[in-house]
Coordinates of N, CA, C and O in Angstrom, one line a residue:
M1 N 137.6 109.3 266.8 CA 138.4 109.9 267.9 C 138.5 109.0 269.0 O 137.6 108.3 269.4
S2 N 139.7 108.9 269.6 CA 139.9 108.0 270.7 C 140.5 108.8 271.8 O 141.6 109.4 271.7
V3 N 139.9 108.7 272.9 CA 140.4 109.4 274.1 C 140.8 108.3 275.1 O 140.0 107.5 275.5
A4 N 142.1 108.1 275.4 CA 142.5 107.1 276.3 C 142.1 107.6 277.7 O 142.0 108.7 278.0
T5 N 141.9 106.6 278.6 CA 141.6 107.0 280.0 C 142.8 107.6 280.6 O 143.9 107.5 280.2
D6 N 142.6 108.4 281.7 CA 143.6 109.1 282.3 C 144.8 108.2 282.8 O 145.9 108.7 282.9
N7 N 144.6 107.0 283.1 CA 145.6 106.1 283.6 C 146.2 105.2 282.5 O 147.1 104.4 282.7
A8 N 145.6 105.3 281.3 CA 146.1 104.4 280.2 C 147.3 105.0 279.6 O 147.4 106.2 279.4
H9 N 148.2 104.1 279.2 CA 149.5 104.6 278.6 C 149.7 103.7 277.4 O 149.3 102.5 277.3
T10 N 150.4 104.2 276.4 CA 150.7 103.5 275.2 C 152.2 103.3 275.1 O 153.0 103.6 276.0
E11 N 152.7 102.8 274.0 CA 154.1 102.6 273.7 C 154.8 103.9 273.7 O 156.1 103.9 273.8
T12 N 154.2 105.0 273.5 CA 154.9 106.3 273.4 C 155.1 106.9 274.8 O 155.4 108.1 274.9
D13 N 154.9 106.1 275.8 CA 155.0 106.7 277.2 C 156.3 107.6 277.4 O 156.2 108.7 277.8
S14 N 157.4 107.0 277.0 CA 158.7 107.8 277.2 C 158.7 109.1 276.5 O 159.2 110.1 277.0
L15 N 158.3 109.1 275.2 CA 158.2 110.3 274.4 C 157.2 111.3 275.0 O 157.4 112.5 275.1
D16 N 156.0 110.8 275.4 CA 155.0 111.6 276.0 C 155.6 112.3 277.3 O 155.4 113.5 277.5
L17 N 156.3 111.5 278.1 CA 156.8 112.1 279.3 C 157.9 113.1 279.0 O 157.9 114.2 279.6
F18 N 158.7 112.8 278.0 CA 159.8 113.8 277.6 C 159.2 115.1 277.2 O 159.6 116.2 277.7
W19 N 158.2 115.1 276.3 CA 157.7 116.3 275.7 C 156.8 117.0 276.8 O 156.8 118.2 276.8
M20 N 156.1 116.2 277.6 CA 155.2 116.9 278.6 C 156.1 117.6 279.7 O 155.7 118.6 280.2
Q21 N 157.3 117.1 279.9 CA 158.2 117.8 280.9 C 158.5 119.2 280.3 O 158.5 120.1 281.1
R22 N 158.7 119.3 279.0 CA 159.0 120.6 278.4 C 157.7 121.5 278.5 O 157.8 122.7 278.8
A23 N 156.5 120.9 278.3 CA 155.3 121.7 278.5 C 155.2 122.2 279.9 O 154.7 123.3 280.1
L24 N 155.5 121.4 280.9 CA 155.5 121.8 282.3 C 156.5 123.0 282.5 O 156.2 123.9 283.3
E25 N 157.6 123.0 281.9 CA 158.6 124.1 282.0 C 158.0 125.3 281.4 O 158.2 126.4 281.9
L26 N 157.3 125.2 280.3 CA 156.6 126.4 279.7 C 155.5 126.9 280.6 O 155.3 128.1 280.7
A27 N 154.8 126.0 281.3 CA 153.8 126.4 282.3 C 154.4 127.2 283.4 O 153.9 128.2 283.9
D28 N 155.6 126.7 283.9 CA 156.3 127.5 284.9 C 156.7 128.9 284.4 O 156.6 129.8 285.2
H29 N 157.0 129.0 283.2 CA 157.3 130.3 282.6 C 156.1 131.2 282.7 O 156.2 132.4 283.1
A30 N 155.0 130.7 282.3 CA 153.7 131.4 282.4 C 153.5 131.9 283.8 O 153.1 133.1 284.0
A31 N 153.6 131.0 284.7 CA 153.4 131.4 286.2 C 154.3 132.5 286.6 O 154.0 133.4 287.3
S32 N 155.6 132.4 286.1 CA 156.6 133.5 286.5 C 156.2 134.8 286.0 O 156.6 135.9 286.5
L33 N 155.3 134.8 285.0 CA 154.8 136.1 284.4 C 153.4 136.5 285.0 O 152.8 137.5 284.6
G34 N 153.0 135.7 286.0 CA 151.7 136.0 286.6 C 150.5 135.5 285.8 O 149.4 135.9 286.0
E35 N 150.8 134.6 284.9 CA 149.7 134.0 284.0 C 149.4 132.6 284.6 O 150.2 132.0 285.3
V36 N 148.2 132.1 284.3 CA 147.8 130.8 284.6 C 148.8 129.8 284.0 O 149.1 129.9 282.9
P37 N 149.4 128.9 284.9 CA 150.5 128.0 284.4 C 150.1 126.9 283.5 O 149.8 125.8 283.9
I38 N 150.0 127.3 282.2 CA 149.7 126.3 281.2 C 150.7 126.5 280.1 O 151.0 127.6 279.6
G39 N 151.3 125.3 279.7 CA 152.3 125.3 278.6 C 152.0 124.3 277.5 O 151.3 123.4 277.8
A40 N 152.4 124.6 276.3 CA 152.1 123.7 275.2 C 153.2 123.8 274.2 O 153.9 124.8 274.0
L41 N 153.4 122.7 273.5 CA 154.3 122.6 272.3 C 153.8 121.7 271.3 O 153.1 120.8 271.6
L42 N 154.2 122.0 270.0 CA 153.8 121.2 268.9 C 155.0 120.5 268.4 O 156.0 121.1 268.1
V43 N 154.9 119.2 268.2 CA 156.0 118.3 267.8 C 155.7 117.6 266.5 O 154.6 117.1 266.3
K44 N 156.7 117.5 265.6 CA 156.6 116.7 264.4 C 157.9 116.0 264.2 O 159.0 116.7 264.2
D45 N 157.9 114.7 264.0 CA 159.2 114.0 263.7 C 160.2 114.3 264.8 O 161.4 114.5 264.5
D46 N 159.8 114.2 266.1 CA 160.7 114.5 267.2 C 161.4 115.8 267.2 O 162.5 116.0 267.8
Q47 N 160.8 116.8 266.6 CA 161.3 118.2 266.6 C 160.2 119.1 267.0 O 159.0 119.0 266.6
I48 N 160.5 120.1 267.9 CA 159.6 121.1 268.3 C 159.4 122.1 267.2 O 160.4 122.7 266.7
L49 N 158.2 122.3 266.7 CA 157.8 123.3 265.7 C 157.4 124.6 266.3 O 157.7 125.7 265.7
G50 N 156.8 124.5 267.5 CA 156.4 125.8 268.1 C 156.1 125.5 269.6 O 155.7 124.4 270.0
E51 N 156.3 126.5 270.4 CA 156.0 126.5 271.8 C 155.2 127.7 272.2 O 155.2 128.7 271.6
G52 N 154.4 127.5 273.3 CA 153.6 128.6 273.8 C 153.3 128.4 275.3 O 153.4 127.3 275.8
W53 N 152.9 129.5 275.9 CA 152.4 129.5 277.3 C 151.3 130.5 277.4 O 151.2 131.3 276.5
N54 N 150.5 130.3 278.4 CA 149.4 131.2 278.6 C 149.9 132.7 278.7 O 150.8 132.9 279.5
C55 N 149.3 133.6 278.0 CA 149.7 135.0 278.2 C 148.5 136.0 277.8 O 148.8 137.0 277.3
P56 N 147.3 135.6 278.1 CA 146.2 136.5 277.7 C 146.2 137.8 278.6 O 145.8 138.9 278.1
I57 N 146.7 137.7 279.8 CA 146.7 138.9 280.7 C 147.7 139.9 280.2 O 147.4 141.1 279.9
S58 N 149.0 139.4 280.1 CA 150.0 140.3 279.7 C 150.0 140.8 278.3 O 150.4 141.9 277.9
S59 N 149.4 140.0 277.4 CA 149.3 140.4 276.0 C 147.9 141.1 275.7 O 147.7 141.6 274.5
H60 N 147.0 141.2 276.6 CA 145.7 141.8 276.4 C 145.0 141.2 275.3 O 144.4 141.8 274.4
D61 N 145.1 139.8 275.2 CA 144.6 139.1 274.1 C 143.9 137.8 274.7 O 144.5 136.9 275.1
P62 N 142.5 137.8 274.6 CA 141.8 136.6 275.1 C 142.1 135.3 274.4 O 141.8 134.3 274.9
S63 N 142.7 135.4 273.2 CA 143.0 134.2 272.5 C 144.4 133.7 272.7 O 144.8 132.7 272.2
A64 N 145.2 134.3 273.6 CA 146.6 134.0 273.8 C 146.8 132.8 274.8 O 147.5 132.9 275.7
H65 N 146.1 131.7 274.5 CA 146.2 130.5 275.3 C 147.5 129.8 274.8 O 148.0 130.1 273.7
A66 N 148.0 129.0 275.6 CA 149.3 128.3 275.3 C 149.2 127.5 274.0 O 150.1 127.6 273.2
E67 N 148.1 126.8 273.8 CA 147.9 126.1 272.6 C 147.9 127.0 271.3 O 148.6 126.6 270.3
I68 N 147.2 128.1 271.4 CA 147.1 129.0 270.3 C 148.5 129.6 270.0 O 148.9 129.7 268.8
N69 N 149.2 129.9 271.0 CA 150.6 130.5 270.8 C 151.5 129.4 270.2 O 152.4 129.8 269.4
A70 N 151.4 128.2 270.6 CA 152.2 127.1 270.0 C 151.9 126.9 268.6 O 152.7 126.7 267.7
L71 N 150.6 126.9 268.3 CA 150.1 126.8 266.9 C 150.6 127.9 266.0 O 151.1 127.7 264.9
R72 N 150.5 129.1 266.5 CA 151.0 130.3 265.7 C 152.5 130.2 265.4 O 153.0 130.5 264.3
A73 N 153.3 129.8 266.5 CA 154.7 129.7 266.3 C 155.1 128.6 265.2 O 155.9 128.8 264.4
A74 N 154.4 127.5 265.3 CA 154.6 126.4 264.4 C 154.2 126.7 263.0 O 154.9 126.4 262.0
A75 N 153.1 127.4 262.8 CA 152.6 127.8 261.5 C 153.6 128.8 260.9 O 153.9 128.7 259.7
R76 N 154.2 129.7 261.7 CA 155.2 130.6 261.2 C 156.5 129.8 260.7 O 157.0 130.1 259.7
Q77 N 156.9 128.9 261.6 CA 158.1 128.1 261.2 C 157.9 127.3 259.9 O 158.8 127.3 259.1
L78 N 156.7 126.7 259.7 CA 156.5 125.9 258.6 C 156.0 126.8 257.3 O 156.1 126.3 256.2
G79 N 155.6 128.0 257.6 CA 155.0 128.8 256.5 C 153.7 128.2 256.0 O 153.4 128.3 254.8
N80 N 152.9 127.6 256.9 CA 151.7 127.0 256.5 C 150.8 126.9 257.7 O 151.3 126.5 258.8
Y81 N 149.5 127.2 257.6 CA 148.6 127.0 258.7 C 148.1 125.6 258.9 O 147.5 125.3 259.9
R82 N 148.4 124.7 257.9 CA 148.1 123.3 258.1 C 149.3 122.7 258.8 O 150.4 122.7 258.3
L83 N 149.0 122.1 259.9 CA 150.1 121.5 260.7 C 149.9 120.0 260.8 O 149.7 119.4 261.8
L84 N 150.0 119.4 259.6 CA 149.7 117.9 259.5 C 150.8 117.1 260.2 O 151.9 117.4 260.3
A85 N 150.3 115.9 260.6 CA 151.2 114.9 261.3 C 151.9 115.4 262.5 O 153.1 115.1 262.7
T86 N 151.3 116.3 263.2 CA 151.9 116.9 264.4 C 151.1 116.4 265.7 O 150.0 115.9 265.6
T87 N 151.8 116.5 266.8 CA 151.2 116.2 268.1 C 151.4 117.5 269.0 O 152.5 118.0 269.1
L88 N 150.3 117.8 269.7 CA 150.3 118.9 270.6 C 150.4 118.3 272.0 O 149.6 117.4 272.4
Y89 N 151.4 118.8 272.8 CA 151.5 118.4 274.2 C 151.1 119.7 275.0 O 151.6 120.8 274.8
V90 N 150.2 119.5 275.9 CA 149.7 120.6 276.7 C 149.4 120.2 278.1 O 149.0 119.1 278.4
T91 N 149.6 121.1 279.1 CA 149.5 120.7 280.5 C 148.1 120.6 281.0 O 147.9 120.1 282.1
V92 N 147.1 121.2 280.3 CA 145.7 121.2 280.7 C 144.9 120.9 279.5 O 145.2 121.4 278.4
E93 N 143.9 120.1 279.6 CA 142.9 119.8 278.6 C 142.5 121.0 277.8 O 142.0 122.0 278.5
P94 N 142.5 121.1 276.5 CA 142.2 122.3 275.8 C 140.7 122.7 275.9 O 139.8 121.8 276.1
C95 N 140.5 124.0 275.8 CA 139.1 124.5 275.8 C 138.5 124.5 274.4 O 139.1 124.1 273.4
L96 N 137.3 125.0 274.3 CA 136.6 125.0 273.0 C 137.3 125.8 271.9 O 137.4 125.3 270.8
M97 N 137.8 126.9 272.3 CA 138.5 127.8 271.3 C 139.7 127.0 270.8 O 140.0 127.0 269.5
C98 N 140.5 126.4 271.7 CA 141.7 125.8 271.3 C 141.5 124.5 270.5 O 142.2 124.2 269.5
I99 N 140.4 123.8 270.9 CA 140.1 122.5 270.1 C 139.7 122.9 268.7 O 140.1 122.3 267.7
G100 N 138.9 124.0 268.5 CA 138.6 124.5 267.2 C 139.8 124.8 266.4 O 139.9 124.4 265.2
A101 N 140.7 125.5 266.9 CA 142.0 125.8 266.2 C 142.8 124.6 265.9 O 143.3 124.5 264.8
L102 N 142.8 123.6 266.8 CA 143.6 122.4 266.5 C 142.9 121.6 265.4 O 143.6 121.0 264.6
I103 N 141.6 121.6 265.3 CA 140.9 120.9 264.2 C 141.2 121.6 262.9 O 141.6 120.9 261.9
H104 N 141.1 122.9 262.9 CA 141.3 123.6 261.6 C 142.8 123.5 261.2 O 143.1 123.5 260.0
A105 N 143.7 123.4 262.1 CA 145.1 123.3 261.8 C 145.5 121.8 261.3 O 146.6 121.6 260.9
R106 N 144.6 120.9 261.5 CA 144.8 119.5 261.2 C 145.9 118.8 262.0 O 146.6 118.0 261.5
V107 N 145.9 119.2 263.3 CA 146.8 118.5 264.2 C 146.4 117.1 264.3 O 145.2 116.8 264.3
N108 N 147.3 116.2 264.4 CA 147.0 114.7 264.4 C 146.6 114.2 265.8 O 145.7 113.4 266.0
D109 N 147.4 114.6 266.9 CA 147.2 114.1 268.2 C 147.3 115.2 269.2 O 148.1 116.1 269.0
I110 N 146.6 115.0 270.3 CA 146.7 115.9 271.5 C 147.1 115.0 272.7 O 146.4 114.0 272.9
V111 N 148.1 115.4 273.4 CA 148.4 114.7 274.7 C 148.4 115.8 275.7 O 149.0 116.8 275.7
Y112 N 147.5 115.6 276.7 CA 147.3 116.6 277.8 C 147.6 115.9 279.1 O 147.4 114.7 279.3
A113 N 147.9 116.8 280.1 CA 148.2 116.3 281.4 C 146.9 116.3 282.3 O 146.3 115.2 282.5
A114 N 146.4 117.4 282.7 CA 145.3 117.5 283.6 C 144.0 117.8 282.9 O 143.9 118.5 281.9
R115 N 142.9 117.2 283.4 CA 141.6 117.5 282.9 C 141.2 118.9 283.4 O 141.7 119.4 284.4
E116 N 140.3 119.5 282.6 CA 139.8 120.8 283.0 C 138.3 120.7 283.1 O 137.5 120.8 282.1
P117 N 137.7 120.4 284.3 CA 136.3 120.1 284.5 C 135.4 121.2 284.1 O 134.2 120.9 283.7
K118 N 135.8 122.4 284.2 CA 134.9 123.5 283.8 C 134.8 123.9 282.4 O 133.7 124.3 281.9
S119 N 135.9 123.7 281.6 CA 135.9 124.1 280.2 C 136.6 123.2 279.3 O 136.8 123.5 278.1
G120 N 137.1 122.1 279.8 CA 137.8 121.1 278.9 C 136.9 120.6 277.8 O 135.8 120.2 278.0
A121 N 137.4 120.6 276.6 CA 136.6 120.3 275.4 C 137.0 118.9 274.8 O 136.5 118.6 273.7
V122 N 137.8 118.2 275.4 CA 138.2 116.8 274.9 C 137.2 115.8 275.6 O 136.6 115.0 274.9
C123 N 137.2 115.8 276.9 CA 136.4 114.8 277.6 C 135.7 115.3 278.9 O 134.9 114.6 279.4
S124 N 136.0 116.5 279.4 CA 135.4 116.9 280.6 C 134.1 117.6 280.5 O 133.1 117.0 280.6
A125 N 134.1 118.9 280.2 CA 132.9 119.6 280.1 C 132.2 119.4 278.7 O 131.0 119.4 278.6
F126 N 133.0 119.2 277.7 CA 132.5 119.0 276.3 C 133.3 117.8 275.7 O 134.5 117.6 276.1
Q127 N 132.8 117.2 274.7 CA 133.5 116.1 274.0 C 133.4 116.5 272.5 O 132.9 115.8 271.6
I128 N 134.1 117.6 272.2 CA 134.0 118.2 270.8 C 134.6 117.2 269.8 O 134.1 117.2 268.6
L129 N 135.7 116.5 270.1 CA 136.3 115.7 269.2 C 135.4 114.5 268.8 O 135.7 113.8 267.7
D130 N 134.4 114.2 269.5 CA 133.5 113.1 269.2 C 132.4 113.5 268.2 O 131.7 112.6 267.7
L131 N 132.3 114.7 267.9 CA 131.2 115.2 267.0 C 131.5 114.7 265.6 O 132.6 114.9 265.1
P132 N 130.5 114.1 264.9 CA 130.7 113.5 263.6 C 130.9 114.5 262.5 O 131.3 114.2 261.4
Q133 N 130.5 115.8 262.7 CA 130.5 116.8 261.7 C 131.9 117.2 261.2 O 132.0 117.7 260.1
H134 N 132.9 117.0 262.1 CA 134.2 117.4 261.7 C 134.8 116.6 260.6 O 134.6 115.4 260.5
N135 N 135.5 117.3 259.7 CA 136.1 116.6 258.5 C 137.6 116.1 258.9 O 138.3 115.6 258.0
H136 N 138.0 116.4 260.1 CA 139.3 116.0 260.5 C 139.2 115.4 261.9 O 138.5 115.9 262.8
R137 N 139.9 114.3 262.1 CA 139.8 113.5 263.4 C 141.1 113.7 264.1 O 142.2 113.6 263.5
I138 N 141.0 114.0 265.4 CA 142.2 114.1 266.3 C 142.1 113.0 267.3 O 141.1 112.8 267.9
T139 N 143.2 112.4 267.6 CA 143.3 111.4 268.7 C 143.8 112.1 269.9 O 144.7 113.0 269.8
A140 N 143.3 111.8 271.1 CA 143.7 112.5 272.3 C 144.0 111.4 273.4 O 143.4 110.4 273.5
R141 N 145.1 111.8 274.2 CA 145.4 111.0 275.3 C 145.6 111.9 276.5 O 146.2 113.0 276.4
G142 N 145.0 111.6 277.6 CA 145.0 112.4 278.8 C 145.7 111.7 280.0 O 145.9 110.5 280.0
G143 N 146.0 112.6 280.9 CA 146.5 112.1 282.2 C 148.0 111.9 282.2 O 148.6 111.4 283.2
V144 N 148.7 112.4 281.2 CA 150.2 112.2 281.2 C 150.8 113.3 282.1 O 150.7 114.5 281.8
M145 N 151.4 112.9 283.1 CA 152.0 113.8 284.2 C 150.9 114.8 284.7 O 151.2 116.0 285.0
A146 N 149.7 114.2 285.0 CA 148.6 115.0 285.5 C 149.0 115.6 286.9 O 148.6 116.8 287.1
E147 N 149.6 114.8 287.8 CA 149.8 115.3 289.1 C 150.7 116.6 289.2 O 150.3 117.5 289.8
P148 N 151.8 116.6 288.5 CA 152.6 117.9 288.5 C 151.9 119.1 287.9 O 152.0 120.2 288.3
A149 N 151.0 118.8 286.9 CA 150.3 119.9 286.2 C 149.2 120.4 287.2 O 149.1 121.7 287.3
V150 N 148.5 119.5 287.8 CA 147.5 120.0 288.8 C 148.2 120.7 290.0 O 147.6 121.7 290.4
A151 N 149.3 120.2 290.4 CA 150.0 120.9 291.6 C 150.4 122.3 291.2 O 150.2 123.2 292.0
R152 N 150.8 122.5 290.0 CA 151.1 123.9 289.5 C 149.9 124.8 289.5 O 150.0 125.9 290.0
L153 N 148.8 124.3 289.0 CA 147.6 125.1 289.0 C 147.1 125.4 290.4 O 146.7 126.5 290.7
Q154 N 147.1 124.4 291.3 CA 146.7 124.6 292.6 C 147.5 125.6 293.4 O 147.0 126.5 294.0
A155 N 148.8 125.5 293.2 CA 149.8 126.5 293.8 C 149.5 127.9 293.3 O 149.5 128.9 294.0
F156 N 149.3 128.0 292.0 CA 149.1 129.3 291.4 C 147.8 130.0 292.0 O 147.8 131.1 292.4
F157 N 146.7 129.2 291.9 CA 145.5 129.8 292.4 C 145.4 130.0 293.9 O 144.9 131.0 294.4
R158 N 146.1 129.2 294.7 CA 146.3 129.4 296.1 C 147.0 130.7 296.4 O 146.6 131.4 297.3
S159 N 148.0 131.0 295.6 CA 148.8 132.2 295.8 C 148.0 133.5 295.5 O 148.3 134.6 295.9
R160 N 147.0 133.3 294.7 CA 146.1 134.4 294.2 C 145.0 134.8 295.2 O 144.4 135.8 295.1
R161 N 144.8 133.9 296.2 CA 143.7 134.1 297.1 C 144.1 134.9 298.3 O 145.2 135.0 298.7

């Protein structure tokens, strides 16, 4: 597993920025519903397979994270729970639950915007992708459009106080 530093960028910068912009729009949608502003989408061959936003409050479902919703939509679209050769774009570093689902779905890459110091499972609170026990490896890149993602989160929580 390879986690790029938050300021490191690769040749895929323009694609990462393009797809992360869509994830930020999905985060805005979550915020408009009173949910924590996190958005995610799953891409394969430059096509969106599934999109999701946080909705555990409105759906009364603790597993309704943006990543899980994007995975569910993509699996329905493909008719398969294996989501091979895909990239997940998400506005916040995934948690333990979401990382587990991404591993089981066989997602190839994760690109996230903001770190999640309390529950992030890529590089912040946990480094789940580094564990040798997994039979599937995911590559992760962080820090893509982190500032606008953090600004959305801060504005959301500031409005709740």
